[in-house]
CSV table of C-alpha atoms in Angstrom, one decimal:
chain,number,residue,atom,x,y,z
A,164,UNK,CA,-27.9,5.3,13.8
A,165,UNK,CA,-29.1,8.7,14.1
A,166,UNK,CA,-32.1,9.5,11.9
A,167,UNK,CA,-31.9,12.6,9.7
A,168,UNK,CA,-34.8,14.7,8.5
A,169,UNK,CA,-34.3,17.4,5.9
A,170,UNK,CA,-36.9,19.9,5.9
A,171,UNK,CA,-37.5,22.8,3.6
A,172,UNK,CA,-39.7,25.4,1.8
A,173,UNK,CA,-40.4,23.9,-1.7
A,174,UNK,CA,-38.3,21.0,-3.2
A,175,UNK,CA,-34.9,22.1,-1.8
A,176,UNK,CA,-34.8,19.2,0.8
A,177,UNK,CA,-35.4,16.7,-1.9
A,178,UNK,CA,-32.7,18.2,-4.2
A,179,UNK,CA,-30.1,18.4,-1.6
A,180,UNK,CA,-30.7,14.9,-0.5
A,181,UNK,CA,-30.2,13.7,-4.1
A,182,UNK,CA,-27.0,15.8,-4.3
A,183,UNK,CA,-25.8,14.4,-1.0
A,184,UNK,CA,-26.3,10.8,-2.1
A,185,UNK,CA,-24.5,11.4,-5.3
A,186,UNK,CA,-21.4,12.4,-3.4
A,187,UNK,CA,-21.6,10.2,-0.5
A,188,UNK,CA,-23.7,7.3,-1.4
A,189,UNK,CA,-27.3,6.1,-0.6
A,190,UNK,CA,-28.3,6.6,2.9
A,191,UNK,CA,-30.6,4.8,5.2
A,192,UNK,CA,-32.7,6.4,7.9
A,193,UNK,CA,-32.8,9.8,6.0
A,194,UNK,CA,-35.9,11.5,4.8
A,195,UNK,CA,-36.7,14.7,2.9
A,196,UNK,CA,-40.0,16.5,3.8
A,197,UNK,CA,-41.0,19.6,2.0
A,198,UNK,CA,-43.7,22.4,2.5
A,199,UNK,CA,-45.4,23.1,-0.9
A,200,UNK,CA,-47.2,26.5,-1.7
A,201,UNK,CA,-50.6,25.0,-1.2
A,202,UNK,CA,-49.8,23.3,2.2
A,203,UNK,CA,-49.8,24.6,5.8
A,204,UNK,CA,-47.9,24.0,9.1
A,205,UNK,CA,-49.9,20.9,9.9
A,206,UNK,CA,-49.1,19.2,6.7
A,207,UNK,CA,-45.3,19.3,7.0
A,208,UNK,CA,-45.7,18.4,10.6
A,209,UNK,CA,-47.5,15.1,9.7
A,210,UNK,CA,-44.9,14.5,7.2
A,211,UNK,CA,-42.1,14.8,9.8
A,212,UNK,CA,-44.1,12.3,12.1
A,213,UNK,CA,-44.3,9.8,9.2
A,214,UNK,CA,-40.5,10.2,8.6
A,215,UNK,CA,-39.7,9.7,12.2
A,216,UNK,CA,-41.9,6.6,12.4
A,217,UNK,CA,-39.9,5.0,9.6
A,218,UNK,CA,-36.6,5.3,11.4
A,219,UNK,CA,-34.9,2.3,13.1
A,220,UNK,CA,-34.0,4.5,16.1
A,221,UNK,CA,-36.8,7.1,16.8
A,222,UNK,CA,-34.9,8.2,20.1
A,223,UNK,CA,-32.1,9.9,18.2
A,224,UNK,CA,-33.3,12.4,15.4
A,225,UNK,CA,-31.5,15.2,13.7
A,226,UNK,CA,-33.5,17.9,11.9
A,227,UNK,CA,-31.6,19.9,9.2
A,228,UNK,CA,-33.9,22.7,8.1
A,229,UNK,CA,-33.6,25.5,5.5
A,230,UNK,CA,-34.4,28.6,7.6
A,231,UNK,CA,-34.3,29.5,11.3
A,232,UNK,CA,-37.8,30.6,12.3
A,233,UNK,CA,-39.5,29.4,9.2
A,234,UNK,CA,-42.4,26.9,9.2
A,235,UNK,CA,-40.2,23.7,8.8
A,236,UNK,CA,-38.1,24.8,11.8
A,237,UNK,CA,-41.1,25.8,13.8
A,238,UNK,CA,-42.9,22.5,13.3
A,239,UNK,CA,-39.7,20.5,14.1
A,240,UNK,CA,-39.3,22.6,17.3
A,241,UNK,CA,-43.0,21.9,18.1
A,242,UNK,CA,-42.3,18.1,17.8
A,243,UNK,CA,-39.2,18.4,19.9
A,244,UNK,CA,-41.1,20.4,22.6
A,245,UNK,CA,-43.8,17.7,22.8
A,246,UNK,CA,-41.4,14.9,23.8
A,247,UNK,CA,-40.6,14.1,27.4
A,248,UNK,CA,-37.0,13.8,26.7
A,249,UNK,CA,-35.9,17.0,25.0
A,250,UNK,CA,-32.2,16.1,25.2
A,251,UNK,CA,-32.2,13.5,22.4
A,252,UNK,CA,-33.1,15.3,19.2
A,253,UNK,CA,-31.5,18.3,17.8
A,254,UNK,CA,-32.4,20.9,15.0
A,255,UNK,CA,-29.8,22.8,12.9
A,256,UNK,CA,-30.9,25.5,10.5
A,257,UNK,CA,-29.1,26.9,7.5
A,258,UNK,CA,-28.8,23.5,5.7
A,259,UNK,CA,-26.1,23.4,3.1
A,260,UNK,CA,-24.5,20.6,1.2
A,261,UNK,CA,-21.1,20.6,3.2
A,262,UNK,CA,-23.3,20.3,6.4
A,263,UNK,CA,-25.2,17.4,5.0
A,264,UNK,CA,-22.2,15.5,3.8
A,265,UNK,CA,-20.5,15.9,7.2
A,266,UNK,CA,-23.7,14.7,9.0
A,267,UNK,CA,-23.6,11.6,6.8
A,268,UNK,CA,-20.0,10.9,7.6
A,269,UNK,CA,-20.6,11.7,11.4
A,270,UNK,CA,-23.1,9.0,11.7
A,271,UNK,CA,-20.4,6.4,11.4
A,272,UNK,CA,-18.8,7.3,14.6
A,273,UNK,CA,-21.3,9.5,16.6
A,274,UNK,CA,-24.4,8.0,18.2
A,275,UNK,CA,-26.3,11.0,19.3
A,276,UNK,CA,-28.0,13.8,17.4
A,277,UNK,CA,-26.4,16.4,19.8
A,278,UNK,CA,-22.9,15.1,18.9
A,279,UNK,CA,-23.5,15.4,15.3
A,280,UNK,CA,-25.3,18.9,15.5
A,281,UNK,CA,-22.3,20.3,17.4
A,282,UNK,CA,-19.8,18.7,15.0
A,283,UNK,CA,-21.3,19.9,11.7
A,284,UNK,CA,-21.7,23.5,12.5
A,285,UNK,CA,-18.0,24.4,11.6
A,286,UNK,CA,-18.1,22.4,8.4
A,287,UNK,CA,-21.3,24.3,7.4
A,288,UNK,CA,-19.6,27.7,8.0
A,289,UNK,CA,-16.3,26.7,6.3
A,290,UNK,CA,-18.2,25.5,3.2
A,291,UNK,CA,-19.1,29.2,2.5
A,292,UNK,CA,-16.4,30.8,0.3
A,293,UNK,CA,-16.2,33.4,-2.3
A,294,UNK,CA,-14.1,34.2,-5.4
A,295,UNK,CA,-12.4,36.4,-6.2
A,296,UNK,CA,-10.7,35.5,-2.9
A,297,UNK,CA,-10.1,39.1,-1.9
A,298,UNK,CA,-13.7,39.4,-1.1
A,299,UNK,CA,-13.4,36.9,1.6
A,300,UNK,CA,-13.4,38.5,5.0
A,301,UNK,CA,-9.9,38.2,6.7
A,302,UNK,CA,-10.0,35.8,9.7
A,303,UNK,CA,-7.0,35.9,12.1
A,304,UNK,CA,-5.2,32.5,12.2
A,305,UNK,CA,-6.1,30.5,15.4
A,306,UNK,CA,-3.6,29.0,17.7
A,307,UNK,CA,-4.5,25.4,16.7
A,308,UNK,CA,-3.9,26.3,13.0
A,309,UNK,CA,-0.5,27.8,13.8
A,310,UNK,CA,0.3,24.7,15.8
A,311,UNK,CA,-0.5,22.4,12.9
A,312,UNK,CA,1.5,24.5,10.6
A,313,UNK,CA,4.6,24.2,12.9
A,314,UNK,CA,4.6,20.4,12.0
A,315,UNK,CA,5.9,21.3,8.6
A,316,UNK,CA,9.7,21.1,8.4
A,317,UNK,CA,10.0,18.8,11.5
A,318,UNK,CA,12.6,16.1,11.1
A,319,UNK,CA,11.1,12.8,10.2
A,320,UNK,CA,9.2,11.0,7.5
A,321,UNK,CA,5.4,10.7,6.6
A,322,UNK,CA,3.1,8.6,8.5
A,323,UNK,CA,0.9,7.0,5.8
A,324,UNK,CA,-2.7,6.7,7.3
A,325,UNK,CA,-4.2,5.4,4.0
A,326,UNK,CA,-3.2,4.5,0.5
A,327,UNK,CA,-6.2,4.3,-1.7
A,328,UNK,CA,-6.9,3.4,-5.4
A,329,UNK,CA,-9.9,5.3,-6.7
A,330,UNK,CA,-10.5,6.5,-10.3
A,331,UNK,CA,-12.4,9.6,-9.0
A,332,UNK,CA,-9.4,10.5,-6.7
A,333,UNK,CA,-10.5,13.1,-4.3
A,334,UNK,CA,-14.3,13.2,-4.0
A,335,UNK,CA,-17.0,13.2,-1.4
A,336,UNK,CA,-16.4,9.8,0.2
A,337,UNK,CA,-12.6,10.5,0.5
A,338,UNK,CA,-13.0,14.1,1.7
A,339,UNK,CA,-15.4,13.2,4.4
A,340,UNK,CA,-15.6,9.6,5.5
A,341,UNK,CA,-12.0,8.5,4.9
A,342,UNK,CA,-10.6,11.7,6.1
A,343,UNK,CA,-12.6,11.5,9.3
A,344,UNK,CA,-11.6,7.9,9.8
A,345,UNK,CA,-7.8,8.5,9.2
A,346,UNK,CA,-7.3,12.1,10.3
A,347,UNK,CA,-4.6,12.9,7.7
A,348,UNK,CA,-2.9,16.3,7.7
A,349,UNK,CA,-2.2,16.0,4.0
A,350,UNK,CA,-4.0,14.4,0.9
A,351,UNK,CA,-1.5,13.6,-1.9
A,352,UNK,CA,-2.8,12.6,-5.3
A,353,UNK,CA,0.1,10.6,-6.9
A,354,UNK,CA,-0.2,10.7,-10.7
A,355,UNK,CA,2.0,11.7,-13.7
A,356,UNK,CA,-1.2,12.4,-15.8
A,357,UNK,CA,-2.9,14.6,-13.3
A,358,UNK,CA,0.2,16.4,-12.3
A,359,UNK,CA,0.3,17.8,-15.9
A,360,UNK,CA,-3.4,18.8,-15.8
A,361,UNK,CA,-3.7,22.3,-14.2
A,362,UNK,CA,-7.4,22.3,-14.1
A,363,UNK,CA,-7.6,18.9,-12.3
A,364,UNK,CA,-5.0,19.9,-10.0
A,365,UNK,CA,-6.9,23.1,-9.1
A,366,UNK,CA,-10.1,21.2,-8.7
A,367,UNK,CA,-8.4,18.7,-6.3
A,368,UNK,CA,-6.9,21.4,-4.2
A,369,UNK,CA,-10.2,23.1,-3.8
A,370,UNK,CA,-11.9,19.8,-2.8
A,371,UNK,CA,-9.7,19.3,0.3
A,372,UNK,CA,-11.7,19.3,3.4
A,373,UNK,CA,-11.2,22.0,6.1
A,374,UNK,CA,-7.8,21.8,7.9
A,375,UNK,CA,-6.2,19.4,5.4
A,376,UNK,CA,-3.9,20.4,2.6
A,377,UNK,CA,-4.1,18.7,-0.8
A,378,UNK,CA,-1.3,18.1,-3.3
A,379,UNK,CA,-0.9,16.6,-6.7
A,380,UNK,CA,2.6,15.2,-7.4
A,381,UNK,CA,4.1,12.9,-10.2
A,382,UNK,CA,5.1,9.5,-9.1
A,383,UNK,CA,8.9,10.2,-9.1
A,384,UNK,CA,8.3,13.2,-6.7
A,385,UNK,CA,6.4,11.0,-4.3
A,386,UNK,CA,9.2,8.6,-4.2
A,387,UNK,CA,11.6,11.5,-3.4
A,388,UNK,CA,9.2,12.7,-0.7
A,389,UNK,CA,9.0,9.2,0.9
A,390,UNK,CA,12.8,9.1,1.4
A,391,UNK,CA,13.0,12.6,2.9
A,392,UNK,CA,13.5,12.2,6.6
A,393,UNK,CA,14.0,15.8,7.4
A,394,UNK,CA,10.9,17.6,6.8
A,395,UNK,CA,7.7,15.6,7.3
A,396,UNK,CA,7.8,14.6,10.9
A,397,UNK,CA,4.2,14.7,12.4
A,398,UNK,CA,2.7,14.7,8.9
A,399,UNK,CA,0.1,12.1,8.3
A,400,UNK,CA,-0.5,11.4,4.5
A,401,UNK,CA,-3.4,10.0,2.7
A,402,UNK,CA,-2.3,8.8,-0.7
A,403,UNK,CA,-4.6,8.5,-3.7
A,404,UNK,CA,-3.7,6.6,-6.8
A,405,UNK,CA,-5.9,6.6,-10.1
A,406,UNK,CA,-4.6,3.2,-11.2
A,407,UNK,CA,-3.0,0.2,-9.6
A,408,UNK,CA,-0.1,0.6,-12.2
A,409,UNK,CA,0.7,4.0,-10.7
A,410,UNK,CA,0.7,2.4,-7.3
A,411,UNK,CA,3.1,-0.3,-8.3
A,412,UNK,CA,5.6,2.2,-9.7
A,413,UNK,CA,5.5,4.1,-6.4
A,414,UNK,CA,6.0,1.0,-4.2
A,415,UNK,CA,8.7,-0.4,-6.5
A,416,UNK,CA,10.4,3.1,-6.2
A,417,UNK,CA,10.4,2.8,-2.4
A,418,UNK,CA,7.2,4.4,-1.0
A,419,UNK,CA,6.7,2.2,2.1
A,420,UNK,CA,3.2,1.1,2.0
A,421,UNK,CA,1.8,-2.3,3.5
A,422,UNK,CA,-2.1,-2.1,2.8
A,423,UNK,CA,-4.0,-0.7,0.0
A,424,UNK,CA,-7.6,0.3,0.0
A,425,UNK,CA,-9.1,-0.5,-3.2
A,426,UNK,CA,-12.2,1.8,-3.6
A,427,UNK,CA,-13.1,2.4,-7.2
A,428,UNK,CA,-11.8,1.4,-10.6
A,429,UNK,CA,-14.0,2.7,-13.5
A,430,UNK,CA,-15.2,0.5,-16.3
A,431,UNK,CA,-13.9,1.1,-19.8
A,432,UNK,CA,-13.7,-0.7,-23.1
A,433,UNK,CA,-12.0,-4.1,-22.6
A,434,UNK,CA,-12.6,-4.4,-18.9
A,435,UNK,CA,-14.8,-6.8,-17.0
A,436,UNK,CA,-16.7,-5.7,-13.9
A,437,UNK,CA,-17.0,-8.4,-11.2
A,438,UNK,CA,-18.7,-6.2,-8.7
A,439,UNK,CA,-20.4,-2.8,-8.5
A,440,UNK,CA,-17.3,-0.6,-8.2
A,441,UNK,CA,-14.2,-2.4,-9.6
A,442,UNK,CA,-13.5,-3.2,-13.3
A,443,UNK,CA,-10.3,-4.9,-14.5
A,444,UNK,CA,-8.4,-5.8,-17.7
A,445,UNK,CA,-5.6,-8.3,-17.8
A,446,UNK,CA,-3.0,-5.7,-17.1
A,447,UNK,CA,-4.9,-4.7,-13.9
A,448,UNK,CA,-5.0,-8.3,-12.7
A,449,UNK,CA,-1.3,-8.8,-13.5
A,450,UNK,CA,-0.6,-5.7,-11.5
A,451,UNK,CA,-2.4,-6.7,-8.3
A,452,UNK,CA,-0.5,-10.0,-8.6
A,453,UNK,CA,2.7,-8.0,-8.4
A,454,UNK,CA,1.5,-5.9,-5.6
A,455,UNK,CA,0.6,-9.0,-3.7
A,456,UNK,CA,4.0,-10.7,-4.4
A,457,UNK,CA,5.5,-7.6,-2.9
A,458,UNK,CA,3.6,-8.3,0.3
A,459,UNK,CA,0.9,-5.8,0.0
A,460,UNK,CA,-2.5,-6.5,1.5
A,461,UNK,CA,-5.8,-5.3,0.0
A,462,UNK,CA,-8.7,-3.6,1.9
A,463,UNK,CA,-11.6,-3.5,-0.6
A,464,UNK,CA,-14.1,-0.9,0.7
A,465,UNK,CA,-15.8,2.2,-0.6
A,466,UNK,CA,-16.2,3.8,2.8
A,467,UNK,CA,-15.0,2.8,6.3
A,468,UNK,CA,-18.4,1.5,7.3
A,469,UNK,CA,-18.6,-1.1,4.4
A,470,UNK,CA,-17.8,-4.6,5.0
A,471,UNK,CA,-14.4,-5.6,3.6
A,472,UNK,CA,-14.5,-7.8,0.4
A,473,UNK,CA,-12.2,-10.5,-0.5
A,474,UNK,CA,-9.8,-9.3,-3.2
A,475,UNK,CA,-8.6,-12.8,-4.2
A,476,UNK,CA,-12.2,-13.8,-5.0
A,477,UNK,CA,-12.9,-10.6,-6.9
A,478,UNK,CA,-9.6,-11.1,-9.1
A,479,UNK,CA,-10.6,-14.6,-9.6
A,480,UNK,CA,-14.0,-13.7,-10.9
A,481,UNK,CA,-12.6,-11.1,-13.2
A,482,UNK,CA,-10.0,-13.5,-14.6
A,483,UNK,CA,-12.8,-16.0,-15.3
A,484,UNK,CA,-14.8,-13.3,-17.1
A,485,UNK,CA,-11.7,-12.3,-19.2
A,486,UNK,CA,-11.0,-16.0,-20.0
A,487,UNK,CA,-14.5,-16.4,-21.5
A,488,UNK,CA,-13.9,-13.8,-24.1
A,489,UNK,CA,-12.9,-14.9,-27.7
């Protein structure tokens, strides 16, 4: 795995690493190094060396630094220049959170720092926006974007690339790792509750990754869309459900799903939690039993790189814990 060093003036690198891991999860082979007001170039250089020495693979290192031409950049560049192989490390300046999250996701499928550095540049730029929207510079539509838009209205039905149960719905892990793994053209949140909440709808739409449209629809509308064979040819849909009960209603209504990714179910009063990410009450357990009876399979993972867990064993532990209660 490519090692990543975040380097900055002051505590910026520490803070953005904390933010990135809050969104994407804890990361291995990532280190933050900072230059404090009382330190000089040699100090941050030594910190970089220590960080590199801690990586599993010291031949592939990506430096994400705050400022082009600043001391962190200069010292990273000096270390790169000292190497015999100058084609295995890379430096990207202008560190921001979209860049960092995309770098985390890219390490799952890219094996070199150069690949990742090239890939994250567009994400970093597209992460910079402004409100009111009329302040945003007008950029002419590119041909690829026009081609993607032309798929809308093409005869055919949706292709379902992922259906996921996740209490948090559209968040960092979905917007980066799962989107990258499944390559949807649309992310659709299916929820009667969220469809009535204008604020949550707006937040979900704004959280969509570049190039992907996000929608929020009630369950009955998703059932209608699933039957439409005239307008969605070429469209790859990633469906997000807040609860297994919503998913069951959609499947019983005719949404043609065969595998469900179970990512996160939040704990609340009356629920048991047999593992770190999933909590159940009796209704949840009964609902999964109905889904299984309908022929659905379960893929229990937070992110694509996780090892799949056994849903039957998880549900068995949950039932045992509920049975122990008075």
